[in-house]
Amino acid sequence: MTTTAPAGVLAALLPPHVHCAEAFGVPSEGRLLPSEAAYIRDRSPRRRRQFATARTLARQVLGALGHPPVPLLPGPGGAPRWPAGVTGSITHTDGYTACAVAGTGQLASLGIDAEPARPLPRGVLQLVSSEAERSALAVLPEGRAPWDTVLFSAKEAAYKAVHPLTGTWAPLAAISVAVYADGTFAARHPHHPVVSTGSWGVHRGTVVTALALPPSRAAAA
């Protein structure tokens, strides 16, 4: 059963002008617009539920910006094609789905990500991080969070924030991230060389990360 909330852990990680919505629990079969239903028709039931829940949340927050319900189909990079004048991001993992949107006059782009709050599978950290990043994780307080997963999620959020601006792919290993115990992280993307500060949190067994890029930073890239 899915429980929805207009704000929560995600809203605490983003500026106040970003509209957020979250859903906890097993995603349900939400209502899709015809083109969305056709797009997802041949996917697994689990993927259809995730897709539908994400679109339900997205239309909720888009409504807060004054937008009527519109199809939200994935673009070339997999992220939704948002209405003109809107930037947004969607994430889902077991037991959690979320969406955040803002007007492009206030943010150039944003990225959110969620991962189960447990250590990464064996070998993944070495694939996505540098020796310096791993050394920095090793000195963070034990028990505060699964630091490898926070790092991985922060890199995902940075990728999602930058990709709409550049349209180019970058491996997670190329995105430099420093995680801090105060609930923030610093990210440098190879295609967006301005260091950006994001936020992270752990709630109900889920690591959530968010990165918002102001228009001025996008212009400086």
mmCIF file of C-alpha atoms in Angstrom:
data_model
loop_
_atom_site.group_PDB
_atom_site.id
_atom_site.type_symbol
_atom_site.label_atom_id
_atom_site.label_comp_id
_atom_site.label_asym_id
_atom_site.label_seq_id
_atom_site.Cartn_x
_atom_site.Cartn_y
_atom_site.Cartn_z
ATOM 1 C CA MET A 1 0.000 0.000 0.000
ATOM 2 C CA THR A 2 1.300 3.426 -0.917
ATOM 3 C CA THR A 3 1.154 6.400 1.429
ATOM 4 C CA THR A 4 1.720 9.778 -0.213
ATOM 5 C CA ALA A 5 3.020 12.943 1.401
ATOM 6 C CA PRO A 6 3.483 16.428 -0.098
ATOM 7 C CA ALA A 7 6.698 17.053 1.822
ATOM 8 C CA GLY A 8 9.110 15.322 4.157
ATOM 9 C CA VAL A 9 12.735 14.294 3.930
ATOM 10 C CA LEU A 10 13.074 15.477 0.325
ATOM 11 C CA ALA A 11 11.639 18.938 0.972
ATOM 12 C CA ALA A 12 14.170 19.395 3.769
ATOM 13 C CA LEU A 13 17.001 18.817 1.291
ATOM 14 C CA LEU A 14 15.915 21.349 -1.353
ATOM 15 C CA PRO A 15 15.256 25.106 -1.487
ATOM 16 C CA PRO A 16 11.773 26.218 -0.367
ATOM 17 C CA HIS A 17 10.665 27.147 -3.898
ATOM 18 C CA VAL A 18 11.020 23.521 -5.031
ATOM 19 C CA HIS A 19 7.761 21.555 -4.955
ATOM 20 C CA CYS A 20 8.185 17.986 -3.694
ATOM 21 C CA ALA A 21 6.009 14.929 -3.184
ATOM 22 C CA GLU A 22 6.839 11.484 -1.835
ATOM 23 C CA ALA A 23 5.181 8.071 -1.654
ATOM 24 C CA PHE A 24 6.108 5.363 0.830
ATOM 25 C CA GLY A 25 5.331 1.668 0.560
ATOM 26 C CA VAL A 26 4.618 -0.580 -2.400
ATOM 27 C CA PRO A 27 3.699 1.495 -5.496
ATOM 28 C CA SER A 28 0.140 1.063 -6.700
ATOM 29 C CA GLU A 29 -1.277 1.057 -10.220
ATOM 30 C CA GLY A 30 -1.984 4.763 -10.632
ATOM 31 C CA ARG A 31 -3.834 6.415 -13.463
ATOM 32 C CA LEU A 32 -1.788 7.040 -16.580
ATOM 33 C CA LEU A 33 -2.544 9.163 -19.609
ATOM 34 C CA PRO A 34 -2.996 7.163 -22.852
ATOM 35 C CA SER A 35 0.472 7.813 -24.282
ATOM 36 C CA GLU A 36 2.079 6.922 -20.949
ATOM 37 C CA ALA A 37 0.089 3.695 -20.687
ATOM 38 C CA ALA A 38 1.169 2.751 -24.214
ATOM 39 C CA TYR A 39 4.809 3.486 -23.416
ATOM 40 C CA ILE A 40 4.927 1.298 -20.303
ATOM 41 C CA ARG A 41 2.482 -1.394 -21.429
ATOM 42 C CA ASP A 42 5.071 -4.121 -22.099
ATOM 43 C CA ARG A 43 7.111 -3.600 -18.928
ATOM 44 C CA SER A 44 6.883 -5.699 -15.772
ATOM 45 C CA PRO A 45 4.031 -5.076 -13.302
ATOM 46 C CA ARG A 46 6.577 -3.724 -10.797
ATOM 47 C CA ARG A 47 7.966 -1.228 -13.310
ATOM 48 C CA ARG A 48 4.468 -0.150 -14.359
ATOM 49 C CA ARG A 49 3.563 0.543 -10.734
ATOM 50 C CA GLN A 50 6.721 2.579 -10.197
ATOM 51 C CA PHE A 51 6.124 4.526 -13.395
ATOM 52 C CA ALA A 52 2.499 5.245 -12.518
ATOM 53 C CA THR A 53 3.254 6.331 -8.953
ATOM 54 C CA ALA A 54 6.000 8.653 -10.162
ATOM 55 C CA ARG A 55 3.663 10.252 -12.720
ATOM 56 C CA THR A 56 0.948 10.694 -10.097
ATOM 57 C CA LEU A 57 3.390 12.541 -7.848
ATOM 58 C CA ALA A 58 4.748 14.558 -10.766
ATOM 59 C CA ARG A 59 1.304 15.800 -11.763
ATOM 60 C CA GLN A 60 0.647 16.702 -8.151
ATOM 61 C CA VAL A 61 3.690 18.952 -7.910
ATOM 62 C CA LEU A 62 3.261 20.333 -11.425
ATOM 63 C CA GLY A 63 -0.237 21.365 -10.381
ATOM 64 C CA ALA A 64 1.351 23.432 -7.616
ATOM 65 C CA LEU A 65 3.170 25.329 -10.395
ATOM 66 C CA GLY A 66 -0.108 25.855 -12.271
ATOM 67 C CA HIS A 67 0.400 23.213 -14.954
ATOM 68 C CA PRO A 68 -2.515 21.013 -16.099
ATOM 69 C CA PRO A 69 -2.019 17.232 -16.370
ATOM 70 C CA VAL A 70 0.231 16.420 -19.314
ATOM 71 C CA PRO A 71 1.968 13.218 -20.466
ATOM 72 C CA LEU A 72 5.406 12.813 -18.921
ATOM 73 C CA LEU A 73 7.266 10.519 -21.265
ATOM 74 C CA PRO A 74 10.989 9.761 -20.918
ATOM 75 C CA GLY A 75 13.413 11.656 -23.112
ATOM 76 C CA PRO A 76 16.672 10.331 -24.654
ATOM 77 C CA GLY A 77 18.414 10.154 -21.273
ATOM 78 C CA GLY A 78 15.502 8.459 -19.531
ATOM 79 C CA ALA A 79 14.359 11.498 -17.541
ATOM 80 C CA PRO A 80 10.831 12.838 -18.101
ATOM 81 C CA ARG A 81 10.239 15.530 -20.691
ATOM 82 C CA TRP A 82 8.982 18.316 -18.450
ATOM 83 C CA PRO A 83 6.697 21.139 -19.644
ATOM 84 C CA ALA A 84 8.419 24.266 -20.911
ATOM 85 C CA GLY A 85 9.691 26.406 -18.071
ATOM 86 C CA VAL A 86 9.969 23.475 -15.648
ATOM 87 C CA THR A 87 12.911 21.491 -14.357
ATOM 88 C CA GLY A 88 12.384 18.366 -12.324
ATOM 89 C CA SER A 89 13.602 14.993 -11.220
ATOM 90 C CA ILE A 90 12.060 11.652 -10.252
ATOM 91 C CA THR A 91 13.495 8.804 -8.213
ATOM 92 C CA HIS A 92 12.262 5.460 -6.958
ATOM 93 C CA THR A 93 13.632 2.573 -4.971
ATOM 94 C CA ASP A 94 12.062 -0.193 -2.901
ATOM 95 C CA GLY A 95 9.434 1.420 -0.682
ATOM 96 C CA TYR A 96 9.999 4.991 -1.813
ATOM 97 C CA THR A 97 9.100 7.157 -4.816
ATOM 98 C CA ALA A 98 9.605 10.913 -5.042
ATOM 99 C CA CYS A 99 9.398 13.849 -7.414
ATOM 100 C CA ALA A 100 10.645 17.435 -7.239
ATOM 101 C CA VAL A 101 10.004 20.300 -9.665
ATOM 102 C CA ALA A 102 10.743 24.004 -9.915
ATOM 103 C CA GLY A 103 10.436 26.801 -12.421
ATOM 104 C CA THR A 104 13.496 27.358 -14.594
ATOM 105 C CA GLY A 105 13.487 30.989 -13.557
ATOM 106 C CA GLN A 106 14.479 29.815 -10.070
ATOM 107 C CA LEU A 107 16.586 26.748 -10.813
ATOM 108 C CA ALA A 108 18.530 25.737 -13.900
ATOM 109 C CA SER A 109 18.176 22.081 -13.031
ATOM 110 C CA LEU A 110 17.848 19.664 -10.151
ATOM 111 C CA GLY A 111 18.547 16.014 -9.454
ATOM 112 C CA ILE A 112 17.254 13.695 -6.759
ATOM 113 C CA ASP A 113 18.109 10.088 -5.981
ATOM 114 C CA ALA A 114 17.105 7.432 -3.445
ATOM 115 C CA GLU A 115 18.792 4.175 -2.489
ATOM 116 C CA PRO A 116 18.200 1.555 0.217
ATOM 117 C CA ALA A 117 20.085 2.575 3.373
ATOM 118 C CA ARG A 118 22.502 -0.338 3.347
ATOM 119 C CA PRO A 119 26.061 -0.836 2.074
ATOM 120 C CA LEU A 120 26.574 -1.152 -1.668
ATOM 121 C CA PRO A 121 27.006 -4.629 -3.163
ATOM 122 C CA ARG A 122 30.576 -5.893 -3.152
ATOM 123 C CA GLY A 123 32.731 -4.260 -5.816
ATOM 124 C CA VAL A 124 30.374 -1.398 -6.721
ATOM 125 C CA LEU A 125 32.184 1.268 -4.699
ATOM 126 C CA GLN A 126 35.468 0.528 -6.469
ATOM 127 C CA LEU A 127 33.750 0.938 -9.840
ATOM 128 C CA VAL A 128 32.180 4.335 -9.134
ATOM 129 C CA SER A 129 34.716 6.083 -6.892
ATOM 130 C CA SER A 130 38.334 7.163 -6.707
ATOM 131 C CA GLU A 131 40.874 6.144 -4.094
ATOM 132 C CA ALA A 132 40.683 9.660 -2.639
ATOM 133 C CA GLU A 133 36.906 9.452 -2.318
ATOM 134 C CA ARG A 134 37.130 6.081 -0.579
ATOM 135 C CA SER A 135 39.775 7.387 1.805
ATOM 136 C CA ALA A 136 37.533 10.330 2.696
ATOM 137 C CA LEU A 137 34.635 7.976 3.458
ATOM 138 C CA ALA A 138 36.826 5.932 5.784
ATOM 139 C CA VAL A 139 37.239 8.822 8.251
ATOM 140 C CA LEU A 140 33.521 9.661 8.524
ATOM 141 C CA PRO A 141 31.774 8.677 11.798
ATOM 142 C CA GLU A 142 30.832 5.017 11.924
ATOM 143 C CA GLY A 143 27.131 4.211 12.214
ATOM 144 C CA ARG A 144 25.946 7.638 11.024
ATOM 145 C CA ALA A 145 24.987 6.376 7.554
ATOM 146 C CA PRO A 146 26.066 3.828 4.925
ATOM 147 C CA TRP A 147 28.646 6.232 3.546
ATOM 148 C CA ASP A 148 29.352 4.298 0.358
ATOM 149 C CA THR A 149 25.657 4.426 -0.532
ATOM 150 C CA VAL A 150 25.448 8.145 0.273
ATOM 151 C CA LEU A 151 28.389 8.728 -2.084
ATOM 152 C CA PHE A 152 26.812 6.618 -4.833
ATOM 153 C CA SER A 153 23.447 8.378 -4.456
ATOM 154 C CA ALA A 154 25.059 11.829 -4.463
ATOM 155 C CA LYS A 155 26.796 10.985 -7.729
ATOM 156 C CA GLU A 156 23.463 9.866 -9.196
ATOM 157 C CA ALA A 157 21.813 13.121 -8.094
ATOM 158 C CA ALA A 158 24.647 15.140 -9.637
ATOM 159 C CA TYR A 159 24.347 13.215 -12.897
ATOM 160 C CA LYS A 160 20.587 13.819 -13.010
ATOM 161 C CA ALA A 161 21.060 17.538 -12.341
ATOM 162 C CA VAL A 162 23.696 18.094 -15.028
ATOM 163 C CA HIS A 163 22.467 15.816 -17.823
ATOM 164 C CA PRO A 164 19.476 18.029 -18.830
ATOM 165 C CA LEU A 165 21.870 20.973 -19.198
ATOM 166 C CA THR A 166 24.459 19.223 -21.346
ATOM 167 C CA GLY A 167 22.715 16.202 -22.885
ATOM 168 C CA THR A 168 25.946 14.245 -22.439
ATOM 169 C CA TRP A 169 26.624 11.042 -20.533
ATOM 170 C CA ALA A 170 29.300 10.736 -17.870
ATOM 171 C CA PRO A 171 30.267 7.685 -15.823
ATOM 172 C CA LEU A 172 29.712 7.999 -12.085
ATOM 173 C CA ALA A 173 33.443 7.494 -11.520
ATOM 174 C CA ALA A 174 34.090 10.759 -13.392
ATOM 175 C CA ILE A 175 31.805 12.752 -11.078
ATOM 176 C CA SER A 176 33.802 13.859 -8.040
ATOM 177 C CA VAL A 177 31.884 13.933 -4.750
ATOM 178 C CA ALA A 178 32.892 14.722 -1.178
ATOM 179 C CA VAL A 179 30.368 13.596 1.443
ATOM 180 C CA TYR A 180 30.170 15.428 4.769
ATOM 181 C CA ALA A 181 28.684 14.206 8.040
ATOM 182 C CA ASP A 182 26.597 17.387 8.405
ATOM 183 C CA GLY A 183 24.158 16.227 5.708
ATOM 184 C CA THR A 184 25.769 17.959 2.739
ATOM 185 C CA PHE A 185 27.984 16.951 -0.162
ATOM 186 C CA ALA A 186 30.066 18.760 -2.765
ATOM 187 C CA ALA A 187 29.945 17.582 -6.382
ATOM 188 C CA ARG A 188 31.969 18.405 -9.465
ATOM 189 C CA HIS A 189 30.724 17.018 -12.774
ATOM 190 C CA PRO A 190 33.220 16.836 -15.671
ATOM 191 C CA HIS A 191 30.740 18.612 -17.964
ATOM 192 C CA HIS A 192 29.755 21.209 -15.357
ATOM 193 C CA PRO A 193 33.005 22.246 -13.675
ATOM 194 C CA VAL A 194 31.454 24.451 -10.971
ATOM 195 C CA VAL A 195 31.536 22.796 -7.541
ATOM 196 C CA SER A 196 27.937 22.457 -6.371
ATOM 197 C CA THR A 197 26.635 21.740 -2.878
ATOM 198 C CA GLY A 198 23.868 19.206 -2.348
ATOM 199 C CA SER A 199 22.186 17.625 0.653
ATOM 200 C CA TRP A 200 21.506 14.102 1.875
ATOM 201 C CA GLY A 201 19.382 12.420 4.517
ATOM 202 C CA VAL A 202 18.337 8.992 5.730
ATOM 203 C CA HIS A 203 14.660 8.348 6.423
ATOM 204 C CA ARG A 204 12.652 5.165 6.872
ATOM 205 C CA GLY A 205 15.460 2.971 5.609
ATOM 206 C CA THR A 206 16.204 5.082 2.537
ATOM 207 C CA VAL A 207 19.131 7.327 1.620
ATOM 208 C CA VAL A 208 17.873 10.399 -0.248
ATOM 209 C CA THR A 209 20.124 12.930 -1.989
ATOM 210 C CA ALA A 210 19.331 16.165 -3.796
ATOM 211 C CA LEU A 211 21.252 18.738 -5.812
ATOM 212 C CA ALA A 212 19.776 22.007 -7.083
ATOM 213 C CA LEU A 213 21.652 24.134 -9.628
ATOM 214 C CA PRO A 214 20.783 27.848 -9.622
ATOM 215 C CA PRO A 215 20.628 29.615 -13.006
ATOM 216 C CA SER A 216 23.755 31.614 -12.246
ATOM 217 C CA ARG A 217 25.817 28.450 -11.774
ATOM 218 C CA ALA A 218 24.528 26.961 -15.003
ATOM 219 C CA ALA A 219 25.555 30.132 -16.822
ATOM 220 C CA ALA A 220 29.017 29.905 -15.316
ATOM 221 C CA ALA A 221 29.594 26.357 -16.561
#
